[in-house]
Every structure is written in C-alpha cells, then in structure tokens.
mmCIF file of N, CA and C in Angstrom:
data_model
loop_
_atom_site.group_PDB
_atom_site.id
_atom_site.type_symbol
_atom_site.label_atom_id
_atom_site.label_comp_id
_atom_site.label_asym_id
_atom_site.label_seq_id
_atom_site.Cartn_x
_atom_site.Cartn_y
_atom_site.Cartn_z
ATOM 1 N N MET I 20 79.018 39.350 60.463
ATOM 2 C CA MET I 20 77.873 37.466 59.968
ATOM 3 C C MET I 20 78.647 37.413 58.471
ATOM 4 N N VAL I 21 79.084 36.094 58.871
ATOM 5 C CA VAL I 21 79.176 35.866 57.170
ATOM 6 C C VAL I 21 78.429 34.453 56.653
ATOM 7 N N THR I 22 77.730 34.948 55.475
ATOM 8 C CA THR I 22 76.906 34.147 54.903
ATOM 9 C C THR I 22 77.037 33.180 53.833
ATOM 10 N N LEU I 23 76.419 32.561 53.400
ATOM 11 C CA LEU I 23 76.808 31.563 52.170
ATOM 12 C C LEU I 23 77.143 32.505 51.455
ATOM 13 N N GLU I 24 76.573 33.277 51.181
ATOM 14 C CA GLU I 24 76.230 33.795 49.941
ATOM 15 C C GLU I 24 77.943 34.952 49.624
ATOM 16 N N ASP I 25 78.163 35.704 50.961
ATOM 17 C CA ASP I 25 79.226 36.290 51.671
ATOM 18 C C ASP I 25 81.006 35.105 50.800
ATOM 19 N N LEU I 26 80.223 34.093 51.033
ATOM 20 C CA LEU I 26 81.093 32.764 50.407
ATOM 21 C C LEU I 26 81.517 33.054 48.883
ATOM 22 N N LYS I 27 80.436 32.330 48.473
ATOM 23 C CA LYS I 27 80.618 32.389 47.054
ATOM 24 C C LYS I 27 81.035 34.152 46.379
ATOM 25 N N THR I 28 80.382 34.943 47.006
ATOM 26 C CA THR I 28 80.752 36.223 46.876
ATOM 27 C C THR I 28 82.456 36.311 46.855
ATOM 28 N N ARG I 29 83.023 36.175 47.714
ATOM 29 C CA ARG I 29 84.814 36.274 47.909
ATOM 30 C C ARG I 29 85.479 35.189 46.735
ATOM 31 N N ALA I 30 84.859 33.996 46.892
ATOM 32 C CA ALA I 30 85.864 32.456 46.007
ATOM 33 C C ALA I 30 86.424 33.300 44.637
ATOM 34 N N GLU I 31 84.455 33.717 44.400
ATOM 35 C CA GLU I 31 84.509 34.389 42.465
ATOM 36 C C GLU I 31 85.450 35.951 42.982
ATOM 37 N N ALA I 32 85.321 36.916 43.631
ATOM 38 C CA ALA I 32 86.518 37.632 43.711
ATOM 39 C C ALA I 32 87.980 37.437 43.780
ATOM 40 N N LEU I 33 87.984 35.646 44.000
ATOM 41 C CA LEU I 33 89.487 35.414 44.038
ATOM 42 C C LEU I 33 89.719 34.794 42.997
ATOM 43 N N GLY I 34 88.541 34.892 41.924
ATOM 44 C CA GLY I 34 88.730 34.100 40.938
ATOM 45 C C GLY I 34 87.866 31.951 41.126
ATOM 46 N N PHE I 35 87.892 31.580 41.734
ATOM 47 C CA PHE I 35 87.492 30.671 42.058
ATOM 48 C C PHE I 35 86.310 30.276 40.851
ATOM 49 N N ASN I 36 86.324 29.065 40.731
ATOM 50 C CA ASN I 36 85.173 28.846 40.666
ATOM 51 C C ASN I 36 83.998 27.507 41.799
ATOM 52 N N TYR I 37 82.840 28.247 42.062
ATOM 53 C CA TYR I 37 82.443 28.205 43.660
ATOM 54 C C TYR I 37 81.210 27.119 43.438
ATOM 55 N N SER I 38 80.577 26.280 44.343
ATOM 56 C CA SER I 38 79.389 25.687 44.026
ATOM 57 C C SER I 38 79.289 25.362 45.490
ATOM 58 N N TYR I 39 77.678 25.929 45.998
ATOM 59 C CA TYR I 39 77.579 24.943 47.672
ATOM 60 C C TYR I 39 76.627 22.909 47.052
ATOM 61 N N GLY I 40 77.364 22.410 47.171
ATOM 62 C CA GLY I 40 76.985 21.105 46.929
ATOM 63 C C GLY I 40 77.471 20.536 46.076
ATOM 64 N N LEU I 41 77.332 20.862 44.474
ATOM 65 C CA LEU I 41 77.996 19.831 44.062
ATOM 66 C C LEU I 41 77.735 21.041 42.637
ATOM 67 N N PHE I 42 79.131 21.436 41.734
ATOM 68 C CA PHE I 42 78.136 22.021 39.399
ATOM 69 C C PHE I 42 77.696 20.503 39.381
ATOM 70 N N LYS I 43 76.734 20.897 38.588
ATOM 71 C CA LYS I 43 75.723 20.950 37.867
ATOM 72 C C LYS I 43 76.544 20.368 36.193
ATOM 73 N N ASP I 44 78.338 21.350 35.927
ATOM 74 C CA ASP I 44 78.532 20.260 35.074
ATOM 75 C C ASP I 44 79.216 20.087 35.870
ATOM 76 N N GLU I 45 81.224 19.047 34.752
ATOM 77 C CA GLU I 45 81.713 19.242 34.958
ATOM 78 C C GLU I 45 83.142 20.436 35.101
ATOM 79 N N VAL I 46 84.395 20.361 36.161
ATOM 80 C CA VAL I 46 84.666 21.759 36.040
ATOM 81 C C VAL I 46 86.439 22.277 36.443
ATOM 82 N N ASP I 47 86.851 22.551 35.715
ATOM 83 C CA ASP I 47 88.057 22.076 35.633
ATOM 84 C C ASP I 47 88.724 22.610 37.206
ATOM 85 N N PRO I 48 90.102 22.095 38.133
ATOM 86 C CA PRO I 48 90.513 22.629 39.709
ATOM 87 C C PRO I 48 90.980 24.274 38.321
ATOM 88 N N PRO I 49 91.210 24.592 39.583
ATOM 89 C CA PRO I 49 90.973 25.040 40.798
ATOM 90 C C PRO I 49 89.769 25.232 41.353
ATOM 91 N N HIS I 50 89.061 24.754 42.402
ATOM 92 C CA HIS I 50 87.298 24.567 42.995
ATOM 93 C C HIS I 50 87.372 24.766 43.590
ATOM 94 N N ILE I 51 86.099 25.520 43.712
ATOM 95 C CA ILE I 51 85.975 25.566 45.407
ATOM 96 C C ILE I 51 84.396 24.099 45.821
ATOM 97 N N VAL I 52 83.846 23.337 46.550
ATOM 98 C CA VAL I 52 82.663 23.224 46.628
ATOM 99 C C VAL I 52 82.337 23.422 48.218
ATOM 100 N N VAL I 53 81.657 23.991 48.894
ATOM 101 C CA VAL I 53 81.192 24.140 50.411
ATOM 102 C C VAL I 53 79.620 23.365 50.531
ATOM 103 N N ILE I 54 80.012 22.102 51.495
ATOM 104 C CA ILE I 54 78.614 21.074 51.719
ATOM 105 C C ILE I 54 78.179 21.272 53.654
ATOM 106 N N ASN I 55 77.427 21.574 53.540
ATOM 107 C CA ASN I 55 76.702 21.632 54.856
ATOM 108 C C ASN I 55 76.666 20.382 55.758
ATOM 109 N N ASP I 56 77.238 20.298 57.145
ATOM 110 C CA ASP I 56 77.985 19.270 57.224
ATOM 111 C C ASP I 56 76.895 18.843 58.905
ATOM 112 N N GLY I 57 75.985 19.640 58.807
ATOM 113 C CA GLY I 57 75.741 20.134 60.452
ATOM 114 C C GLY I 57 75.081 21.057 60.579
ATOM 115 N N SER I 58 74.204 21.021 62.079
ATOM 116 C CA SER I 58 74.317 21.863 62.233
ATOM 117 C C SER I 58 74.401 21.668 63.758
ATOM 118 N N ASP I 59 74.460 23.357 64.967
ATOM 119 C CA ASP I 59 75.017 23.500 66.329
ATOM 120 C C ASP I 59 74.383 24.734 66.402
ATOM 121 N N ASN I 60 73.024 24.690 66.843
ATOM 122 C CA ASN I 60 72.365 25.265 67.040
ATOM 123 C C ASN I 60 71.924 25.551 68.756
ATOM 124 N N THR I 61 71.456 26.866 69.065
ATOM 125 C CA THR I 61 71.490 27.338 69.745
ATOM 126 C C THR I 61 69.487 27.181 70.934
ATOM 127 N N PHE I 62 69.952 26.266 71.789
ATOM 128 C CA PHE I 62 67.970 25.932 72.225
ATOM 129 C C PHE I 62 67.497 26.552 73.402
ATOM 130 N N ALA I 63 66.320 26.867 73.891
ATOM 131 C CA ALA I 63 65.680 27.146 74.593
ATOM 132 C C ALA I 63 64.235 26.706 74.856
ATOM 133 N N ASP I 64 63.856 26.766 76.189
ATOM 134 C CA ASP I 64 62.324 26.728 75.805
ATOM 135 C C ASP I 64 61.670 25.694 74.759
ATOM 136 N N ASP I 65 62.166 24.986 74.669
ATOM 137 C CA ASP I 65 62.017 24.350 72.957
ATOM 138 C C ASP I 65 61.466 24.955 71.856
ATOM 139 N N LYS I 66 62.085 25.844 71.214
ATOM 140 C CA LYS I 66 62.776 26.646 71.041
ATOM 141 C C LYS I 66 64.411 27.142 69.909
ATOM 142 N N THR I 67 64.082 27.065 69.047
ATOM 143 C CA THR I 67 65.707 27.646 68.898
ATOM 144 C C THR I 67 66.147 28.945 68.372
ATOM 145 N N TYR I 68 67.001 29.093 69.122
ATOM 146 C CA TYR I 68 67.175 30.341 69.022
ATOM 147 C C TYR I 68 68.144 31.308 68.770
ATOM 148 N N VAL I 69 69.366 30.781 68.371
ATOM 149 C CA VAL I 69 70.800 30.634 67.672
ATOM 150 C C VAL I 69 70.917 29.796 65.759
ATOM 151 N N LYS I 70 70.694 29.785 64.824
ATOM 152 C CA LYS I 70 70.849 28.689 63.744
ATOM 153 C C LYS I 70 71.984 28.638 63.185
ATOM 154 N N LYS I 71 73.352 28.129 63.495
ATOM 155 C CA LYS I 71 74.452 28.194 63.277
ATOM 156 C C LYS I 71 74.948 26.680 62.275
ATOM 157 N N SER I 72 75.015 26.537 60.923
ATOM 158 C CA SER I 72 75.357 25.783 60.322
ATOM 159 C C SER I 72 76.853 25.344 60.262
ATOM 160 N N THR I 73 77.419 24.349 60.179
ATOM 161 C CA THR I 73 78.795 23.701 60.479
ATOM 162 C C THR I 73 78.941 23.463 58.173
ATOM 163 N N LEU I 74 79.714 23.647 58.913
ATOM 164 C CA LEU I 74 80.239 23.784 56.457
ATOM 165 C C LEU I 74 81.481 22.829 56.879
ATOM 166 N N ASN I 75 81.727 22.707 55.701
ATOM 167 C CA ASN I 75 82.861 22.259 55.042
ATOM 168 C C ASN I 75 83.059 22.711 53.619
ATOM 169 N N LEU I 76 84.998 22.943 53.367
ATOM 170 C CA LEU I 76 84.943 23.518 52.551
ATOM 171 C C LEU I 76 86.021 22.979 51.301
ATOM 172 N N TYR I 77 85.519 22.722 50.806
ATOM 173 C CA TYR I 77 86.795 21.762 49.655
ATOM 174 C C TYR I 77 87.447 22.341 48.115
ATOM 175 N N TYR I 78 88.800 22.429 49.054
ATOM 176 C CA TYR I 78 89.062 23.577 47.824
ATOM 177 C C TYR I 78 89.479 22.532 46.865
ATOM 178 N N THR I 79 89.532 22.096 45.793
ATOM 179 C CA THR I 79 91.237 21.188 44.496
ATOM 180 C C THR I 79 91.458 22.458 44.269
ATOM 181 N N SER I 80 92.779 20.663 43.577
ATOM 182 C CA SER I 80 93.508 21.692 42.664
ATOM 183 C C SER I 80 94.100 20.794 42.173
ATOM 184 N N ASP I 81 94.174 20.796 40.660
ATOM 185 C CA ASP I 81 95.281 20.295 39.425
ATOM 186 C C ASP I 81 96.947 19.746 40.109
ATOM 187 N N ASN I 82 97.506 20.799 41.506
ATOM 188 C CA ASN I 82 98.944 20.400 41.907
ATOM 189 C C ASN I 82 98.357 21.606 43.127
ATOM 190 N N LYS I 83 99.378 21.276 43.917
ATOM 191 C CA LYS I 83 99.283 21.196 45.632
ATOM 192 C C LYS I 83 100.258 22.933 45.270
ATOM 193 N N ASN I 84 99.277 23.508 45.620
ATOM 194 C CA ASN I 84 99.462 25.186 45.646
ATOM 195 C C ASN I 84 99.034 26.112 46.716
ATOM 196 N N ILE I 85 100.449 26.767 47.607
ATOM 197 C CA ILE I 85 100.486 27.253 48.667
ATOM 198 C C ILE I 85 99.878 27.647 49.137
ATOM 199 N N GLU I 86 99.934 29.446 47.298
ATOM 200 C CA GLU I 86 100.051 30.739 47.211
ATOM 201 C C GLU I 86 97.966 30.252 46.943
ATOM 202 N N GLU I 87 97.226 29.937 46.999
ATOM 203 C CA GLU I 87 95.711 29.550 46.422
ATOM 204 C C GLU I 87 95.624 29.632 47.351
ATOM 205 N N GLN I 88 96.329 28.130 48.939
ATOM 206 C CA GLN I 88 95.685 28.098 49.812
ATOM 207 C C GLN I 88 96.148 29.328 51.170
ATOM 208 N N ARG I 89 96.640 30.176 51.241
ATOM 209 C CA ARG I 89 97.061 31.856 51.288
ATOM 210 C C ARG I 89 95.590 32.044 51.354
ATOM 211 N N LEU I 90 95.054 32.251 50.304
ATOM 212 C CA LEU I 90 94.543 33.069 49.592
ATOM 213 C C LEU I 90 92.882 32.949 49.906
ATOM 214 N N ILE I 91 93.109 32.363 49.952
ATOM 215 C CA ILE I 91 91.548 31.279 50.950
ATOM 216 C C ILE I 91 91.549 31.398 52.052
ATOM 217 N N GLU I 92 93.111 31.039 53.140
ATOM 218 C CA GLU I 92 92.805 31.703 54.643
ATOM 219 C C GLU I 92 92.916 32.512 55.016
ATOM 220 N N ASP I 93 93.780 33.656 54.174
ATOM 221 C CA ASP I 93 93.532 34.844 54.832
ATOM 222 C C ASP I 93 92.540 36.163 53.946
ATOM 223 N N ASN I 94 91.903 35.146 53.275
ATOM 224 C CA ASN I 94 91.123 36.401 52.096
ATOM 225 C C ASN I 94 89.497 35.388 52.738
ATOM 226 N N LEU I 95 89.523 33.888 51.857
ATOM 227 C CA LEU I 95 87.308 33.561 51.710
ATOM 228 C C LEU I 95 87.112 33.458 52.959
ATOM 229 N N LEU I 96 88.741 33.008 54.362
ATOM 230 C CA LEU I 96 87.992 32.548 55.553
ATOM 231 C C LEU I 96 88.736 33.335 55.991
ATOM 232 N N ALA I 97 89.150 34.878 56.065
ATOM 233 C CA ALA I 97 90.001 35.874 57.209
ATOM 234 C C ALA I 97 89.377 36.294 58.639
ATOM 235 N N ASP I 98 87.311 36.398 58.416
ATOM 236 C CA ASP I 98 87.257 36.358 60.109
ATOM 237 C C ASP I 98 86.019 35.459 60.032
ATOM 238 N N ILE I 99 86.399 34.454 59.526
ATOM 239 C CA ILE I 99 86.230 33.222 60.082
ATOM 240 C C ILE I 99 86.562 31.619 60.892
ATOM 241 N N SER I 100 86.300 31.466 62.093
ATOM 242 C CA SER I 100 86.971 30.456 63.162
ATOM 243 C C SER I 100 87.240 28.842 61.893
ATOM 244 N N TRP I 101 88.360 28.643 61.900
ATOM 245 C CA TRP I 101 88.451 28.310 60.642
ATOM 246 C C TRP I 101 89.579 27.004 61.026
ATOM 247 N N ASN I 102 89.489 25.245 60.564
ATOM 248 C CA ASN I 102 90.296 24.481 61.309
ATOM 249 C C ASN I 102 90.567 23.813 59.503
ATOM 250 N N LYS I 103 91.485 23.402 59.502
ATOM 251 C CA LYS I 103 92.326 22.521 58.121
ATOM 252 C C LYS I 103 91.889 20.770 58.742
ATOM 253 N N GLU I 104 91.536 20.931 57.922
ATOM 254 C CA GLU I 104 90.609 18.979 58.694
ATOM 255 C C GLU I 104 91.357 18.302 57.401
ATOM 256 N N SER I 105 91.973 18.407 56.976
ATOM 257 C CA SER I 105 93.208 17.250 55.771
ATOM 258 C C SER I 105 93.179 18.348 54.426
ATOM 259 N N GLU I 106 94.545 17.030 54.022
ATOM 260 C CA GLU I 106 95.017 17.584 52.640
ATOM 261 C C GLU I 106 95.826 16.339 51.789
ATOM 262 N N THR I 107 94.602 16.047 51.075
ATOM 263 C CA THR I 107 95.068 15.128 50.711
ATOM 264 C C THR I 107 94.865 14.534 48.965
ATOM 265 N N TYR I 108 95.758 14.019 48.736
ATOM 266 C CA TYR I 108 95.995 14.066 47.233
ATOM 267 C C TYR I 108 95.160 12.633 46.494
ATOM 268 N N LEU I 109 94.359 12.586 46.134
ATOM 269 C CA LEU I 109 93.547 12.227 45.397
ATOM 270 C C LEU I 109 93.740 11.102 44.505
ATOM 271 N N ARG I 110 94.466 9.824 43.830
ATOM 272 C CA ARG I 110 95.288 9.576 43.277
ATOM 273 C C ARG I 110 94.818 9.022 41.751
ATOM 274 N N ASP I 111 93.424 8.833 41.994
ATOM 275 C CA ASP I 111 92.330 8.334 40.901
ATOM 276 C C ASP I 111 92.109 9.027 40.670
ATOM 277 N N GLU I 112 91.832 10.682 41.059
ATOM 278 C CA GLU I 112 91.461 12.105 39.784
ATOM 279 C C GLU I 112 92.698 12.973 39.694
ATOM 280 N N ASN I 113 93.814 12.353 40.308
ATOM 281 C CA ASN I 113 94.365 12.938 40.266
ATOM 282 C C ASN I 113 94.649 14.550 40.450
ATOM 283 N N ILE I 114 94.326 14.745 42.179
ATOM 284 C CA ILE I 114 93.882 16.499 42.244
ATOM 285 C C ILE I 114 94.355 16.070 43.646
ATOM 286 N N PHE I 115 95.029 17.155 44.222
ATOM 287 C CA PHE I 115 94.666 17.233 45.511
ATOM 288 C C PHE I 115 93.701 18.391 46.072
ATOM 289 N N GLN I 116 93.344 18.049 47.095
ATOM 290 C CA GLN I 116 92.147 18.579 48.101
ATOM 291 C C GLN I 116 92.293 19.098 49.203
ATOM 292 N N VAL I 117 91.839 21.209 50.080
ATOM 293 C CA VAL I 117 92.281 20.896 50.994
ATOM 294 C C VAL I 117 91.033 20.743 51.771
ATOM 295 N N VAL I 118 90.510 20.325 52.743
ATOM 296 C CA VAL I 118 89.176 20.338 53.764
ATOM 297 C C VAL I 118 88.844 21.486 54.615
ATOM 298 N N TYR I 119 88.338 22.617 55.044
ATOM 299 C CA TYR I 119 88.885 23.990 55.289
ATOM 300 C C TYR I 119 86.880 22.715 56.173
ATOM 301 N N SER I 120 86.482 23.439 57.425
ATOM 302 C CA SER I 120 85.679 23.570 58.446
ATOM 303 C C SER I 120 85.813 24.148 59.319
ATOM 304 N N PHE I 121 84.022 25.188 59.898
ATOM 305 C CA PHE I 121 84.141 26.550 60.123
ATOM 306 C C PHE I 121 82.257 26.423 60.398
ATOM 307 N N THR I 122 81.407 27.420 61.440
ATOM 308 C CA THR I 122 80.151 27.414 61.728
ATOM 309 C C THR I 122 80.177 28.631 61.059
ATOM 310 N N ILE I 123 79.121 28.837 60.269
ATOM 311 C CA ILE I 123 78.751 30.587 59.979
ATOM 312 C C ILE I 123 77.200 29.975 60.953
ATOM 313 N N PHE I 124 76.682 31.562 60.821
ATOM 314 C CA PHE I 124 75.800 31.618 61.549
ATOM 315 C C PHE I 124 74.825 31.771 60.235
ATOM 316 N N ASN I 125 73.720 30.921 60.885
ATOM 317 C CA ASN I 125 71.953 31.755 59.146
ATOM 318 C C ASN I 125 71.468 32.856 59.803
ATOM 319 N N GLU I 126 71.248 33.892 59.363
ATOM 320 C CA GLU I 126 69.364 34.755 59.235
ATOM 321 C C GLU I 126 68.369 34.139 59.245
#
C-alpha cells in the first residue's frame, strides 16, 4: 500500500523536488506537486471502512522530457494504477505540465 510519505521518498530518490499541496518558496522545474482531489471511501452501516484519496500529481518541467516522464511512470507510480490526464504547455510560465491521476489507500 502506497502512502503520501512513500510518494515523497520515491520522488526525492529520483531527484525531483516534491511537495504535497504547494512549495513554500519558488522552486525551479523539474518538480512534482501532489494535490488531494477528493476521496473515494467505502461505506456501510453509517461507517467508513476503507479510506481512499484521489490524488493528482503535477509534474512540471521547463522542457518536454520523455525520460523524466518514464522515470515517474515506471518508478514513482510503478505499483499504482494511474491515468495520464493531460500534457499542457503553460505559455505564460513557459513550462510543460503533465498531470497524473490515481487513488491511494489511507491508513
């Protein structure tokens, strides 16, 4: 079972700056930001039995870098079922951003 702490450890081991939510200070790309997009819990008898968080991982780079995307997909997200939601060039910021969506189980 992958946790938020696991994601941080993996991202940093791959050499990425990582933040959950946002960086306190400005960080140059490439970097990864993970944001909670809601929950997908399992309920029964007015009780939550399984807690799951739907997360979006934002990979930001100042150039289109397929090798870094493969590092993320094959290592950081290796044992997680994920979808690539978008690849966007943010013209105002002159950066590329790839968004991955996935669900993790909470303890």
